[in-house]
Every structure is written in C-alpha cells, then in structure tokens.
Amino acid sequence: MNIRYCRFCNASLQDIFVDLGVSPLANSYLTQAQLGQMEPFYPLRAYVCNRCFLVQLDEFESPDHIFSSYAYFSSYSDTWLQHARMYTEMIVKRFGLDGQGQVIEIASNDGYLLQYFIARGIPVLGIEPAVNVATVAIEKGIPTLIEFFGENLARRLVTGGTQADLVVGNNVLAHVPRLNDFVSGLKLLLKPRGLITLEFPHLLRLMSENQFDTIYHEHLSYFSFITVEKIFAAHGLVLFDVEELPTHGGSLRVYACHAEDHSKGVGSRVVALRAREEAAGFTRIDTYVSYAEQVKEAKRKILAFLIAAKREGKSIVGYGAPAKGNTLLNYCGVRSDFIDYTVDRSPHKQGLFLPGTRIPIYHPDRIKETRPHYLLILPWNLRDEITEQMGNIRQWGGQFVVPIPEVKVIT
Ligand SMILES: [Zn+2]
C-alpha cells in the first residue's frame, strides 16, 4: 500500500474519515455519444491527519484536467449572486474600500462577484483557470488571468507592481492540491495592511449535518476553523475574524491579515468558534473516525425511502445536477431505476447525463410535462430557493424530498 502524507503538515495518513467507494469525477457530465463508452472511476476515500486534523482526499487527476473546462457557472444561482452582492456591500463599508484599492479574486469564475466591485469603481483582477468560465468574465469586461494561483503567480504579480488590498477566495481553498504553495502565495500578494477573506464549507457542519455528499474528488481538503488557523499561522497570516454563513450547507468566512499587522485585533468570534470546535472534540482523532458509521446509516435511510416509494408505484425525478448529487447517487447506487431524470437551469448541463449513474439532465420545464410524485432536491443547500421556484408541483400533488441531513418529504 502507498504511504500517504498530509497535504499540510506532511505527517503520514493512517486514519480513514469516510470511505464512499469508487466514483467518477463529480463534474464530468457525459454526452449522449459517451454513453457507449467506459468511464473512469476513482476511490473516494477521505483521510484525517492525526497531527493537524486536516480531512483530505488523494489527488487522482491533475487540476488541469478537472478545471480547464468547468461546467459550473456561478451566475446561474440567484442565491449565490445575492450573496456576492451583499458581501461586496459589507466589505466595502467595513474596510472603507474605494477607487484606490485593488481587489483580487482567486477562482473568480464568470465574474459573478467582481462585477459588483466594478460597479462601485473599484479596480479588480480575477484569476480563474477554467478557460470557458474565464472567457465569459472577460467578455463582460472583467480583467481575468486564465491561470492557477500559487506562489509563482503571486511573485510575478508583485514584480509587475500588483498587490492586493483585498484578496477574495470563495470555495477555492478546498480545491487546492498544494495548500502550502497557495497560502504562501496569499501572503506574498497581500499589501502590508491588506486583508484576505476566504469562504469554504465548514467541517463542523459536514459532520453534524451529515453532508457526506459534499465530499468529491475536486474537494481535496475539508476544514475546521482550528486547522485553517494552523495552516495560515504557518505562513505568517492571522485569522482575525470569522463569520458562519448558511451557504453550501454551512460555510465559514475567515478574515486574515499579516501576522505583522497589528491594526486588526483578533475578534471574539474567533475565540468563541475555536472553543466550540474544541468542545465538539475537534482536537481528538476518535471524533473524526467515528463519522463513517453515520454516513452508512444515511445511505440505508435514503435507499429505504426510494425502495418504498417505487413499490408504491410513485415516480421520482431529481432537481439539479450539482457535483454533490453525483456523490450521493453513486455512493447509494441510485440510477434511473429510481430516478427517471433530473433537471438543471444551466443550459451547459441540459442534454448531458450525470457521471456514473447516467441519469439524463433536462430543462426544468420537463417537470410540468411529466408531473412526478416526488422531486428529489439534490442541491439541498438551495432547498428554499427551489421549493419556491417549483411550488407549482403541488398543483398535481407533487412533493419535495431532501436527502440530507436525513431523507425527508417536505410538506
Ligand atoms: Zn496534517
């Protein structure tokens, strides 16, 4: 067996957090022509480091392969756009950003966030390795470098005279294979009095709310606050504030500055969250290794629901084609034997098939044509948005089902 080492602290990895079997890459949607071909499956097994408690996956595919063409366009989610607009308003006010400040976003996607800074006359630069989404941003007039971020790029930018007053990274930290290279790049890029905000799903919520489906190959690391704090400290950065957000089932937004910058005192929310994680057992290995049993039970409950529904002659369709849905369906072994099809608002996914399970993806209009009994909400983090948008299924007695934290019919 290969010896694995922690992506952050280099300790050898011996403890399994959860084993989800084998699964295809969650964002490799298939075309009709690919249905007749074989598909690569990879182990989906998360380890936890017994020294720094970073939960992490092996890297199977180079980020080049995963991210050079990316099916996720941030601007297709209303909730996410609203989140981006509110963030801009808050951060500009709190830190007094104006036309003199430089904002740099890492993984800037299609410009869903930077557009709001541009509207306020604040200079921006996006960094986005996926050509297809970056191109959309550039066409919208958002300056974007089509590259991966790390120490190298940071050094080149600094040499060229670009440093940031604000560095933003939303849902990128989990994707980074060379974590130390990435964080040391942040340190370089930041002006002496600048700040960094990063958002990432919170491991505490993943565990307490059973969100095992947020584990997929593209997410290489899963962070608690205390582990992120250690990683940043190792690179001369301090987390001076933290917020808990409802996004993606429960995320953290951490605020970082240079360790040498004493203008921003460490806030009470940092102290409180650190204490809460310690109380939840996050500094003990047994807390992590006991998680796997909870995941197996969630699978049994989902299957029990689907089997009972099919025995009663009910039709079930999916809503959404998110990466997390692919983990869930592949781990549970659910294909079109249970779920007739799914729908997605993004035209980039319509007409394709889910990886592994090969469930077809249609336009949402299909639902009112086929009038299914159950609509299984795969992006359960958007359940409020979706139950509102799709409320008309109630006209024919249709019901919503969420799989996480526990399979449940919403009445
Ligand atoms: Zn470690």
XYZ file of C-alpha atoms and ligand atoms in Angstrom:
412
model
C 0.000 0.000 0.000
C 1.145 3.522 -0.780
C 2.044 5.695 2.139
C 0.100 8.926 2.080
C 1.213 12.170 3.635
C -0.766 15.101 4.929
C -1.141 17.887 2.373
C -0.358 20.474 5.051
C 1.910 19.050 7.774
C 3.348 16.049 5.967
C 2.534 13.532 8.737
C 1.694 10.069 7.396
C -2.045 9.493 6.976
C -3.341 6.419 8.742
C -6.904 7.206 9.727
C -9.875 6.942 7.394
C -12.554 9.572 7.844
C -15.066 8.012 5.447
C -14.916 5.624 2.509
C -17.508 6.348 -0.205
C -16.416 3.560 -2.530
C -15.495 4.384 -6.107
C -16.962 7.253 -8.056
C -16.354 9.146 -11.313
C -15.226 12.780 -11.124
C -18.337 14.606 -9.980
C -18.234 17.276 -12.686
C -17.559 15.028 -15.674
C -21.019 15.072 -17.199
C -21.425 12.765 -20.182
C -22.672 13.462 -23.676
C -25.019 11.115 -25.496
C -22.049 9.830 -27.531
C -20.106 8.948 -24.368
C -22.858 6.676 -23.055
C -21.496 3.793 -25.094
C -18.038 4.152 -23.600
C -16.397 3.288 -20.330
C -15.913 5.849 -17.651
C -13.048 6.244 -15.172
C -13.959 5.639 -11.522
C -11.643 6.538 -8.653
C -11.633 5.679 -4.967
C -13.481 8.310 -2.959
C -11.915 7.893 0.429
C -11.210 10.699 2.877
C -8.410 10.513 5.436
C -7.883 12.571 8.544
C -4.425 13.605 9.687
C -3.845 12.686 13.304
C -1.464 15.596 13.799
C -3.261 18.638 12.293
C -6.761 17.086 11.757
C -6.972 18.121 8.133
C -9.542 15.898 6.406
C -8.330 15.204 2.874
C -8.550 13.100 -0.265
C -5.889 11.707 -2.510
C -5.337 13.602 -5.720
C -6.134 11.424 -8.722
C -6.460 13.836 -11.566
C -4.354 16.873 -12.206
C -6.209 20.143 -11.575
C -5.524 20.906 -15.240
C -7.775 18.072 -16.221
C -10.516 18.949 -13.768
C -10.638 22.696 -14.140
C -9.586 23.533 -17.688
C -13.242 23.340 -18.678
C -15.651 23.684 -15.824
C -19.403 23.172 -16.006
C -20.186 25.364 -13.044
C -21.146 28.939 -13.869
C -21.705 30.813 -10.621
C -24.121 33.296 -12.168
C -26.848 30.675 -12.668
C -27.737 30.670 -8.989
C -29.843 33.624 -7.802
C -28.993 32.883 -4.182
C -25.265 32.947 -4.913
C -25.475 36.214 -6.847
C -27.330 37.806 -3.976
C -24.688 36.505 -1.577
C -21.977 38.109 -3.739
C -23.777 41.438 -3.862
C -24.272 41.554 -0.110
C -20.657 40.613 0.528
C -19.469 43.488 -1.685
C -21.648 45.980 0.147
C -20.463 44.768 3.559
C -16.742 44.557 2.833
C -16.571 47.935 1.058
C -18.238 49.616 4.026
C -16.409 47.796 6.806
C -12.916 48.323 5.394
C -13.511 51.572 3.525
C -12.521 50.286 0.071
C -12.599 52.851 -2.717
C -11.242 53.543 -6.195
C -7.685 53.433 -4.806
C -7.994 49.855 -3.582
C -7.100 46.750 -5.571
C -9.365 43.716 -5.267
C -8.097 40.348 -6.491
C -10.341 37.317 -6.584
C -8.957 33.823 -6.873
C -11.266 31.429 -8.708
C -13.292 34.355 -9.979
C -15.443 32.091 -12.164
C -17.636 34.040 -14.590
C -17.214 37.328 -12.740
C -20.299 36.781 -10.553
C -18.624 38.725 -7.685
C -16.167 41.153 -9.266
C -18.943 42.742 -11.342
C -20.249 44.338 -8.123
C -16.855 45.890 -7.300
C -16.569 47.227 -10.851
C -19.988 48.837 -10.446
C -18.500 50.766 -7.489
C -15.445 51.887 -9.452
C -13.022 49.653 -7.537
C -10.187 48.126 -9.614
C -10.390 44.339 -9.837
C -8.434 41.410 -11.150
C -9.850 37.914 -11.487
C -7.750 34.755 -11.507
C -9.555 31.779 -12.985
C -8.006 28.679 -14.561
C -11.107 27.387 -16.358
C -10.976 28.866 -19.845
C -14.673 28.599 -20.573
C -15.878 30.440 -17.461
C -12.988 32.945 -17.522
C -13.889 33.830 -21.109
C -17.406 34.739 -20.045
C -15.930 37.071 -17.400
C -13.578 38.714 -19.895
C -16.457 39.267 -22.319
C -18.302 41.040 -19.504
C -15.325 43.409 -19.159
C -13.818 41.855 -16.029
C -9.995 41.655 -16.276
C -9.159 37.988 -15.697
C -5.972 35.951 -15.822
C -6.555 32.396 -17.002
C -4.185 30.694 -14.574
C -3.874 28.661 -11.395
C -2.945 30.647 -8.327
C 0.126 29.885 -6.229
C 3.420 31.333 -5.093
C 4.684 31.608 -8.651
C 1.852 33.719 -9.982
C 1.819 35.834 -6.798
C 5.504 36.594 -7.244
C 5.010 37.579 -10.894
C 2.119 39.889 -9.991
C 4.099 41.560 -7.216
C 7.097 42.011 -9.520
C 4.775 43.601 -12.059
C 3.563 46.066 -9.431
C 0.268 44.423 -8.462
C -0.546 43.768 -4.817
C -3.938 43.475 -3.208
C -5.801 45.460 -0.588
C -8.394 42.705 -0.606
C -7.923 39.130 -1.741
C -11.130 37.112 -2.034
C -11.311 33.359 -2.440
C -14.717 31.720 -2.327
C -14.876 27.940 -2.442
C -11.363 27.570 -3.761
C -9.309 26.503 -0.723
C -10.807 23.015 -0.747
C -9.758 22.545 -4.376
C -6.115 23.385 -3.904
C -3.690 20.453 -4.192
C -0.614 22.360 -2.999
C -2.084 24.015 0.020
C 1.158 25.455 1.368
C 2.047 26.921 -2.020
C -1.370 28.551 -2.254
C -1.335 30.110 1.224
C 2.218 31.343 0.838
C 1.059 32.966 -2.444
C -1.670 34.776 -0.481
C 0.946 36.080 1.935
C 3.037 37.470 -0.952
C 0.121 39.056 -2.774
C -1.222 40.962 0.211
C -0.295 44.594 0.876
C 1.044 45.230 4.414
C -2.354 46.470 5.655
C -4.468 44.364 3.297
C -6.936 41.644 4.142
C -7.963 38.295 2.803
C -11.401 36.746 3.050
C -11.941 33.112 2.209
C -15.123 31.111 2.275
C -15.193 27.363 2.483
C -17.615 24.722 3.765
C -17.227 24.137 7.486
C -16.208 20.631 8.523
C -18.213 21.027 11.708
C -21.412 21.270 9.644
C -20.363 18.496 7.278
C -20.141 16.240 10.301
C -23.046 17.446 12.424
C -25.466 17.595 9.471
C -24.354 14.524 7.637
C -23.281 16.338 4.475
C -21.133 13.487 3.221
C -22.202 14.203 -0.366
C -20.098 17.373 -0.324
C -17.112 15.036 -0.446
C -15.993 14.583 -4.042
C -12.695 14.350 -5.861
C -12.471 18.056 -6.684
C -12.674 18.878 -2.967
C -9.283 17.806 -1.777
C -9.497 19.217 1.756
C -12.209 19.748 4.410
C -11.512 22.381 7.015
C -12.313 23.079 10.604
C -11.526 26.559 11.874
C -8.712 25.350 14.098
C -6.964 23.572 11.234
C -7.205 26.579 8.893
C -5.856 28.743 11.677
C -2.802 26.460 11.955
C -2.232 26.485 8.194
C -2.386 30.286 7.986
C -0.185 30.729 11.050
C 2.460 28.557 9.400
C 2.623 31.167 6.610
C 2.656 34.299 8.766
C -1.062 35.064 8.482
C -3.539 35.560 11.324
C -7.272 34.919 11.259
C -8.678 37.999 12.981
C -12.392 37.410 12.387
C -14.754 34.688 11.273
C -18.391 34.506 10.269
C -20.625 31.491 9.939
C -22.657 31.581 6.734
C -25.584 29.477 5.534
C -24.053 28.942 2.067
C -23.271 25.425 0.818
C -24.904 23.900 3.868
C -22.805 25.957 6.289
C -19.592 27.770 5.448
C -17.024 29.822 7.258
C -15.836 33.190 6.051
C -12.435 33.817 7.584
C -10.705 37.192 7.604
C -6.917 37.073 7.510
C -4.156 39.661 7.687
C -0.398 39.651 8.041
C 0.838 38.474 11.436
C 2.871 41.706 11.452
C -0.257 43.856 11.012
C -1.467 44.814 14.485
C -4.134 47.215 13.229
C -6.793 44.483 13.274
C -7.282 42.888 16.689
C -8.456 39.279 16.900
C -12.220 39.364 17.469
C -14.381 37.486 19.951
C -15.946 35.334 17.219
C -12.547 33.724 16.624
C -12.168 32.831 20.292
C -15.740 31.524 20.513
C -15.538 29.310 17.429
C -12.208 27.854 18.451
C -13.725 26.956 21.827
C -16.793 25.429 20.185
C -14.721 23.181 17.942
C -12.631 22.066 20.879
C -15.797 21.267 22.832
C -17.083 19.274 19.825
C -13.998 17.069 20.018
C -12.162 18.501 17.005
C -8.778 18.075 18.646
C -9.292 14.328 19.151
C -8.863 11.748 16.398
C -11.717 9.488 17.602
C -14.261 12.257 16.851
C -13.299 12.039 13.180
C -13.020 8.294 12.742
C -16.461 7.681 14.228
C -18.115 9.719 11.443
C -18.189 6.867 8.901
C -20.932 4.926 10.659
C -23.306 7.889 10.446
C -22.794 8.016 6.668
C -23.679 4.340 6.215
C -26.895 4.873 8.139
C -27.806 7.859 5.919
C -27.400 5.632 2.844
C -29.658 2.955 4.325
C -32.363 5.546 5.013
C -32.202 7.060 1.522
C -32.463 3.631 -0.084
C -35.302 2.596 2.219
C -37.262 5.690 1.169
C -36.641 5.194 -2.563
C -37.474 1.487 -2.466
C -40.709 2.107 -0.577
C -41.706 4.887 -2.999
C -41.102 2.704 -6.062
C -43.042 -0.199 -4.516
C -45.979 2.175 -4.125
C -45.723 2.985 -7.833
C -44.525 6.571 -7.289
C -42.450 8.426 -9.873
C -39.344 10.247 -8.695
C -37.322 12.836 -10.571
C -34.359 14.877 -9.476
C -33.941 18.618 -9.298
C -30.484 19.939 -10.073
C -27.282 18.320 -11.285
C -24.770 19.502 -8.697
C -21.493 17.741 -8.011
C -22.761 16.721 -4.587
C -25.692 14.924 -6.187
C -23.239 12.761 -8.067
C -21.519 11.655 -4.876
C -24.849 10.885 -3.289
C -26.266 8.910 -6.222
C -23.071 6.984 -6.936
C -22.474 6.123 -3.277
C -26.067 4.961 -2.870
C -26.115 3.158 -6.240
C -29.167 5.077 -7.432
C -29.653 5.330 -11.204
C -32.651 5.729 -13.497
C -34.027 2.590 -11.844
C -35.176 5.018 -9.126
C -34.893 8.476 -10.652
C -36.341 8.977 -14.132
C -34.337 12.090 -14.901
C -33.100 15.283 -13.356
C -33.331 18.920 -14.490
C -30.997 21.871 -14.271
C -31.388 25.559 -15.047
C -27.915 25.763 -16.535
C -28.055 25.269 -20.323
C -24.468 23.955 -20.049
C -25.765 20.836 -18.320
C -29.038 20.268 -20.194
C -28.828 17.405 -22.670
C -25.980 15.758 -20.765
C -26.018 12.783 -18.370
C -24.860 12.503 -14.764
C -21.475 10.804 -14.433
C -21.622 7.233 -13.223
C -25.379 6.973 -12.819
C -26.052 8.300 -16.337
C -29.328 9.897 -15.372
C -30.381 12.345 -18.142
C -30.460 16.093 -17.416
C -33.295 18.139 -18.929
C -34.655 21.658 -18.844
C -36.858 22.288 -15.742
C -39.955 22.560 -17.989
C -39.899 18.794 -18.310
C -41.275 18.531 -14.778
C -44.639 20.068 -15.559
C -44.949 17.782 -18.581
C -44.363 14.548 -16.642
C -45.899 15.564 -13.270
C -43.821 13.330 -10.984
C -44.937 12.362 -7.465
C -41.607 13.273 -5.881
C -38.995 15.871 -6.701
C -35.693 14.962 -5.042
C -33.720 18.142 -4.393
C -30.071 17.277 -4.995
C -28.642 20.749 -4.192
C -30.354 20.582 -0.778
C -28.481 23.729 0.277
C -30.768 25.619 -2.140
C -33.947 23.958 -0.920
C -35.756 27.206 -0.075
C -34.998 28.725 -3.460
C -36.063 25.547 -5.261
C -39.268 24.836 -3.342
C -40.315 28.394 -4.095
C -39.419 28.263 -7.800
C -41.008 24.863 -8.258
C -44.006 25.374 -5.948
C -46.382 24.536 -8.821
C -45.680 20.789 -8.442
C -48.166 20.956 -5.554
C -50.940 21.534 -8.144
C -50.796 17.851 -9.092
C -49.949 16.634 -5.592
C -46.190 16.521 -6.185
C -43.957 16.645 -3.114
C -40.397 17.744 -2.451
C -37.851 15.380 -0.918
C -34.482 16.357 0.561
C -31.844 13.660 1.109
C -29.655 15.481 3.661
C -29.244 15.632 6.678
C -31.813 12.869 6.615
C -34.146 11.832 3.794
C -37.375 13.703 4.312
C -40.562 14.663 2.436
C -41.276 18.373 2.725
C -44.978 19.030 3.016
Zn -1.513 17.105 8.926
